Amino acid sequence: MNAIRHDFRSDTVTKPSAGMRAAMAAAEVGDDVFGDDPTVNLLEQRMAGMLGKDAALFVPSGTMSNLLALMSHCGRGDEFIAGQNAHCYKYEAGGAAVLGSIQPQPIAHQADGTMALYDIEGAIKKGDSHFATTRVVALENTFGGRVLPVSYMLAVADIARRHALGLHLDGARAFNACVALGLDIKEFAAPFDTVSICLSKGLGAPVGSVLVGRADLIEIARRNRKMLGGGLRQSGVLAAAGLYALDNNVARLAQDHQRAKMLAEGLARHEALRVTMPDTNILWLDMDAELGQRFTDFLTESGVGVTGRYGQQRWVTHLDVGDDDVAGALALVDQFFA
Ligand SMILES: *Cc1c(COP(=O)(O)O)cnc(C)c1O
């Protein structure tokens, strides 16, 4: 296999920039399990302030952040509602069930990526000894790179409020959504009790997520973070990368979205490809499965990294791909179809 020259596999592949590494090297640190790391404390305060919440917790990964959120909302034998393709249901190795003793109630997605409000409300269970008790609804936005409407989030929040449920947002790429919507993240986060944000995706940090939310929920999460082995020590070195990302890498997400559109337009020139115009930095295309296999093999051989199978491909733009990568990849695609 050839080395990857144009890497569109994921926005997790970014490497810390020179400026980010300098900020990490200069970070003031302490023992964060003792609450002594000034840089971690600063990142947590900054994120809580930005999202308009009481408190925040720096954690090693988005997976741990979602798990901690669910564990704060639910006790043993309780239930969370999430989409059938939600990361916290499908892509976290069953952690909520295994480590949290929490049962998932997955809900089918509609064509636009949302869950039907009727399905959510119909799945809520309370006050009957047959059932696990529903405690929280988890939304994800962006979802597969798609920006789900704020009106949808508010409608689900209304259901949660009427049934006295918690509301969690897996906002791994919430900043992408906010940049695409031109919306302040405080307003985006407003309906939620807890929000999980990844620093290690489009924001370009090497490690880390932040769970933000109500003080009582974050306090439980802090204890469970220790239990799960996520209590880090001089993690200010990592938090400094997150602070640098908040200062330097949020507004520029618009460039990633622009490049995803350029890719989409270039790919859509080929009739065999069914391209969905991207809202943010994740582009999906579908094609005949046999063609998909040949096309993916060609891209791999040519040093273009993408993911996908069964005739579906995912291309992701990020900090470490530029206009030259977009042009280079599209030239290779043209060559394949010529
Ligand atoms: C990447 C991702 C996560 C998990 O983040 P990790 O840091 O990889 O554990 C959670 N939710 C969504 C939507 C993601 O894309």
XYZ file of N, CA and C in Angstrom, residues 120-270:
453
model
N -39.569 9.155 19.843
C -38.880 9.448 21.104
C -39.877 9.379 22.250
N -40.965 10.095 22.082
C -41.948 10.171 23.174
C -42.539 8.787 23.465
N -42.764 8.025 22.399
C -43.337 6.688 22.568
C -42.407 5.703 23.252
N -41.124 6.001 23.259
C -40.145 5.081 23.849
C -39.873 5.361 25.323
N -40.404 6.461 25.823
C -40.132 6.840 27.222
C -40.896 5.908 28.164
N -40.188 5.375 29.140
C -40.792 4.422 30.079
C -40.546 4.886 31.500
N -41.618 4.893 32.262
C -41.514 5.326 33.667
C -42.602 4.660 34.491
N -42.307 4.385 35.722
C -43.341 3.968 36.665
C -43.985 2.619 36.367
N -43.285 1.734 35.701
C -43.805 0.385 35.439
C -42.653 -0.572 35.659
N -42.863 -1.543 36.552
C -41.757 -2.409 36.958
C -41.284 -3.348 35.852
N -42.026 -3.408 34.741
C -41.525 -4.203 33.617
C -40.299 -3.572 32.970
N -40.227 -2.250 33.053
C -39.311 -1.518 32.189
C -38.104 -0.963 32.932
N -37.017 -0.851 32.194
C -35.936 0.021 32.643
C -36.470 1.454 32.583
N -36.106 2.261 33.558
C -36.633 3.627 33.631
C -35.810 4.566 32.762
N -36.496 5.271 31.862
C -35.809 6.220 30.985
C -35.386 7.447 31.785
N -34.146 7.843 31.607
C -33.642 9.010 32.355
C -33.164 10.142 31.467
N -32.733 9.819 30.250
C -32.077 10.864 29.447
C -32.260 10.564 27.960
N -32.341 11.624 27.196
C -32.315 11.528 25.728
C -30.985 12.119 25.266
N -30.307 11.385 24.384
C -29.021 11.866 23.852
C -29.180 12.205 22.377
N -28.880 13.443 22.039
C -28.854 13.860 20.633
C -27.408 13.990 20.186
N -27.213 14.008 18.880
C -25.871 14.176 18.303
C -25.955 15.211 17.184
N -25.096 16.236 17.262
C -25.149 17.301 16.259
C -23.775 17.998 16.225
N -23.058 17.973 15.079
C -23.472 17.433 13.816
C -23.595 15.902 13.881
N -24.442 15.396 12.969
C -24.699 13.963 12.914
C -24.249 13.479 11.537
N -23.154 12.720 11.507
C -22.587 12.325 10.214
C -22.217 13.543 9.375
N -21.856 14.636 10.041
C -21.490 15.862 9.328
C -22.678 16.742 8.998
N -23.886 16.207 9.225
C -25.092 16.973 8.916
C -25.474 17.847 10.103
N -25.886 19.073 9.806
C -26.360 19.964 10.866
C -27.852 19.723 11.049
N -28.239 19.219 12.208
C -29.669 19.028 12.487
C -30.236 20.353 12.991
N -31.476 20.663 12.644
C -32.022 21.997 12.956
C -32.105 22.265 14.455
N -31.873 23.510 14.813
C -32.030 23.938 16.208
C -33.471 23.711 16.655
N -34.424 23.904 15.751
C -35.842 23.703 16.120
C -36.098 22.251 16.552
N -35.380 21.311 15.940
C -35.489 19.893 16.337
C -34.951 19.694 17.758
N -33.789 20.305 18.022
C -33.213 20.153 19.368
C -34.169 20.735 20.422
N -34.787 21.870 20.084
C -35.718 22.504 21.028
C -36.970 21.655 21.219
N -37.422 21.013 20.154
C -38.620 20.166 20.255
C -38.332 18.945 21.135
N -37.128 18.375 21.005
C -36.768 17.236 21.860
C -36.591 17.705 23.303
N -36.028 18.899 23.460
C -35.865 19.456 24.818
C -37.228 19.610 25.488
N -38.229 19.988 24.703
C -39.573 20.149 25.247
C -40.121 18.806 25.735
N -39.879 17.750 24.949
C -40.304 16.403 25.372
C -39.584 16.021 26.670
N -38.277 16.258 26.686
C -37.486 15.896 27.876
C -38.018 16.619 29.114
N -38.319 17.903 28.943
C -38.802 18.687 30.077
C -40.149 18.145 30.552
N -41.041 17.852 29.624
C -42.375 17.377 30.017
C -42.323 16.043 30.754
N -41.284 15.242 30.452
C -41.176 13.925 31.090
C -40.105 13.906 32.170
N -39.613 15.059 32.541
C -38.566 15.182 33.570
C -37.347 14.308 33.257
N -36.938 14.334 31.985
C -35.743 13.593 31.565
C -34.569 14.551 31.400
N -33.363 14.018 31.531
C -32.184 14.789 31.180
C -32.030 14.857 29.668
N -31.215 15.810 29.222
C -30.956 15.943 27.789
C -29.454 16.139 27.584
N -28.877 15.211 26.820
C -27.434 15.252 26.551
C -27.201 15.515 25.076
N -26.172 16.298 24.789
C -25.759 16.494 23.399
C -24.360 15.925 23.194
N -24.255 14.956 22.290
C -22.943 14.569 21.797
C -22.585 15.601 20.723
N -21.866 16.603 21.181
C -21.467 17.697 20.281
C -20.000 17.571 19.920
N -19.605 16.341 19.573
C -18.213 16.108 19.180
C -17.767 17.189 18.194
N -18.650 17.503 17.239
C -18.358 18.536 16.230
C -19.343 19.695 16.341
N -19.695 20.065 17.572
C -20.650 21.166 17.771
C -20.119 22.473 17.180
N -18.805 22.686 17.235
C -18.271 23.931 16.672
C -18.448 23.957 15.156
N -18.346 22.801 14.497
C -18.627 22.770 13.059
C -20.066 23.208 12.801
N -20.983 22.700 13.613
C -22.393 23.067 13.440
C -22.579 24.568 13.631
N -21.950 25.108 14.672
C -22.134 26.539 14.975
C -21.534 27.425 13.901
N -20.368 27.026 13.378
C -19.758 27.801 12.295
C -20.656 27.745 11.060
N -21.204 26.576 10.775
C -22.088 26.434 9.597
C -23.370 27.253 9.775
N -23.897 27.287 11.003
C -25.154 27.998 11.265
C -24.932 29.484 11.518
N -23.673 29.872 11.803
C -23.407 31.248 12.221
C -24.041 31.544 13.569
N -24.008 30.536 14.444
C -24.700 30.629 15.738
C -23.685 30.546 16.872
N -23.905 31.318 17.919
C -23.047 31.229 19.102
C -23.248 29.873 19.772
N -22.136 29.269 20.230
C -22.232 27.926 20.809
C -23.059 27.926 22.093
N -23.147 29.089 22.740
C -23.952 29.182 23.961
C -25.429 28.929 23.636
N -25.866 29.501 22.532
C -27.255 29.326 22.133
C -27.506 27.879 21.673
N -26.519 27.343 20.960
C -26.612 25.962 20.465
C -26.724 24.983 21.637
N -25.974 25.262 22.710
C -25.896 24.349 23.858
C -27.024 24.569 24.857
N -27.752 25.671 24.698
C -28.701 26.100 25.732
C -29.713 25.025 26.158
N -30.288 24.244 25.239
C -31.326 23.305 25.685
C -30.810 22.123 26.512
N -29.494 21.938 26.591
C -28.948 20.677 27.115
C -28.454 20.788 28.562
N -28.588 19.676 29.282
C -28.030 19.581 30.636
C -26.543 19.265 30.587
N -26.145 18.477 29.598
C -24.733 18.126 29.408
C -24.417 18.161 27.911
N -23.183 18.593 27.618
C -22.718 18.654 26.226
C -21.285 18.134 26.188
N -21.019 17.238 25.251
C -19.662 16.727 25.081
C -19.063 17.297 23.798
N -17.865 17.850 23.914
C -17.198 18.481 22.773
C -15.818 17.862 22.584
N -15.487 17.472 21.365
C -14.155 16.914 21.071
C -13.186 18.025 20.685
N -12.030 18.014 21.297
C -10.950 18.923 20.901
C -10.066 18.282 19.841
N -10.190 16.972 19.707
C -9.242 16.198 18.895
C -9.768 15.897 17.494
N -10.868 16.539 17.112
C -11.381 16.366 15.741
C -10.969 17.593 14.937
N -11.955 18.322 14.429
C -11.629 19.478 13.596
C -10.820 20.549 14.294
N -10.871 20.580 15.618
C -10.137 21.625 16.335
C -8.639 21.354 16.365
N -8.240 20.128 16.057
C -6.819 19.873 15.806
C -5.958 19.552 17.010
N -6.549 19.374 18.190
C -5.744 18.981 19.359
C -5.423 17.485 19.266
N -4.307 17.058 19.855
C -3.941 15.646 19.746
C -4.827 14.725 20.599
N -5.341 15.234 21.700
C -6.061 14.427 22.678
C -7.103 15.302 23.353
N -8.238 14.714 23.692
C -9.086 15.361 24.666
C -10.466 15.770 24.205
N -11.381 15.689 25.164
C -12.741 16.185 25.018
C -13.100 16.902 26.304
N -14.174 17.655 26.243
C -14.641 18.337 27.442
C -16.131 18.053 27.604
N -16.505 17.634 28.805
C -17.915 17.475 29.147
C -18.336 18.716 29.925
N -19.379 19.372 29.441
C -19.800 20.650 30.008
C -21.246 20.503 30.471
N -21.591 21.124 31.598
C -22.992 21.017 31.996
C -23.277 21.475 33.407
N -24.413 20.994 33.902
C -24.902 21.362 35.225
C -23.935 20.886 36.305
N -23.751 21.688 37.330
C -22.735 21.418 38.341
C -22.888 20.034 38.980
N -24.114 19.650 39.332
C -24.297 18.365 40.017
C -23.913 17.196 39.109
N -24.205 17.327 37.816
C -23.888 16.245 36.873
C -22.376 16.164 36.632
N -21.721 17.304 36.552
C -20.271 17.318 36.318
C -19.537 16.793 37.556
N -20.106 17.047 38.722
C -19.482 16.540 39.957
C -19.501 14.999 39.968
N -20.619 14.420 39.576
C -20.691 12.949 39.492
C -19.700 12.448 38.442
N -19.626 13.165 37.319
C -18.727 12.761 36.229
C -17.263 12.813 36.690
N -16.931 13.782 37.528
C -15.544 13.891 38.005
C -15.146 12.659 38.824
N -16.062 12.207 39.641
C -15.796 11.001 40.432
C -15.689 9.771 39.515
N -16.629 9.660 38.567
C -16.613 8.499 37.669
C -15.424 8.526 36.707
N -14.966 9.719 36.353
C -13.758 9.807 35.520
C -12.589 9.120 36.226
N -12.473 9.340 37.510
C -11.410 8.680 38.284
C -11.617 7.166 38.257
N -12.873 6.745 38.449
C -13.181 5.316 38.479
C -12.838 4.642 37.157
N -13.081 5.358 36.059
C -12.810 4.783 34.735
C -11.330 4.871 34.355
N -10.529 5.447 35.202
C -9.101 5.547 34.892
C -8.756 6.771 34.068
N -9.650 7.743 34.075
C -9.413 8.954 33.283
C -8.913 10.130 34.096
N -8.511 9.872 35.337
C -7.932 10.944 36.159
C -6.482 11.125 35.747
N -6.190 12.237 35.101
C -4.839 12.467 34.587
C -4.100 13.422 35.539
N -2.836 13.465 35.435
C -2.045 14.285 36.371
C -1.659 15.627 35.754
N -0.451 15.757 35.159
C -0.072 17.071 34.616
C -0.678 17.226 33.213
N -1.988 17.116 33.152
C -2.678 17.130 31.862
C -2.829 18.530 31.289
N -2.286 19.516 32.005
C -2.264 20.868 31.443
C -1.519 20.921 30.122
N -0.567 20.007 29.934
C 0.146 19.926 28.653
C -0.857 19.677 27.521
N -1.868 18.850 27.820
C -2.901 18.538 26.821
C -3.976 19.633 26.765
N -4.321 20.141 27.936
C -5.337 21.203 27.976
C -4.850 22.442 27.228
N -3.535 22.680 27.261
C -2.979 23.836 26.550
C -3.242 23.728 25.056
N -3.217 22.509 24.543
C -3.539 22.299 23.122
C -5.000 22.664 22.873
N -5.854 22.320 23.823
C -7.278 22.660 23.691
C -7.507 24.157 23.719
N -6.829 24.849 24.633
C -6.965 26.312 24.699
C -6.460 26.957 23.409
N -5.349 26.445 22.923
C -4.801 26.960 21.658
C -5.818 26.744 20.530
N -6.445 25.578 20.521
C -7.437 25.264 19.486
C -8.629 26.217 19.553
N -9.089 26.536 20.769
C -10.226 27.454 20.907
C -9.868 28.836 20.382
N -8.613 29.243 20.584
C -8.172 30.570 20.122
C -7.953 30.618 18.616
N -7.475 29.518 18.043
C -6.967 29.574 16.670
C -7.725 28.739 15.645
N -8.454 27.727 16.098
C -8.943 26.744 15.125
C -10.458 26.640 15.009
N -11.175 27.580 15.605
C -12.640 27.487 15.507
C -13.147 28.173 14.231
N -12.831 29.452 14.065
C -13.362 30.194 12.905
C -12.908 29.551 11.595
N -11.703 28.975 11.610
C -11.170 28.408 10.374
C -11.889 27.119 9.936
N -12.769 26.587 10.768
C -13.546 25.413 10.353
C -14.321 25.719 9.070
N -14.647 27.004 8.860
C -15.343 27.402 7.630
C -14.542 26.986 6.394
N -13.221 27.032 6.498
C -12.386 26.604 5.359
C -12.565 25.108 5.089
N -12.661 24.318 6.153
C -12.880 22.873 5.975
C -14.214 22.627 5.268
N -15.212 23.403 5.668
C -16.544 23.235 5.068
C -16.491 23.623 3.590
N -15.759 24.699 3.303
C -15.615 25.156 1.921
C -14.911 24.089 1.080
N -13.871 23.500 1.643
C -13.127 22.470 0.892
C -13.972 21.215 0.690
N -14.808 20.885 1.668
C -15.707 19.729 1.487
C -16.665 20.005 0.330
N -17.129 21.248 0.211
C -18.014 21.619 -0.911
C -17.279 21.519 -2.239
N -16.012 21.988 -2.253
C -15.221 21.902 -3.484
C -15.045 20.446 -3.903
N -14.768 19.600 -2.928
C -14.644 18.164 -3.219
C -15.960 17.627 -3.782
N -17.059 18.001 -3.120
C -18.378 17.502 -3.526
C -18.674 17.904 -4.960
N -18.376 19.167 -5.286
C -18.659 19.644 -6.649
C -17.799 18.907 -7.665
N -16.527 18.691 -7.319
C -15.636 17.981 -8.232
C -16.050 16.532 -8.441
N -16.455 15.891 -7.349
C -16.853 14.479 -7.438
C -18.182 14.337 -8.182
N -19.060 15.317 -7.997
C -20.402 15.245 -8.591
C -20.358 15.365 -10.117
N -19.206 15.782 -10.665
C -19.097 15.827 -12.139
C -19.140 14.429 -12.747
N -18.920 13.415 -11.913
C -18.908 12.039 -12.425
C -20.253 11.388 -12.160
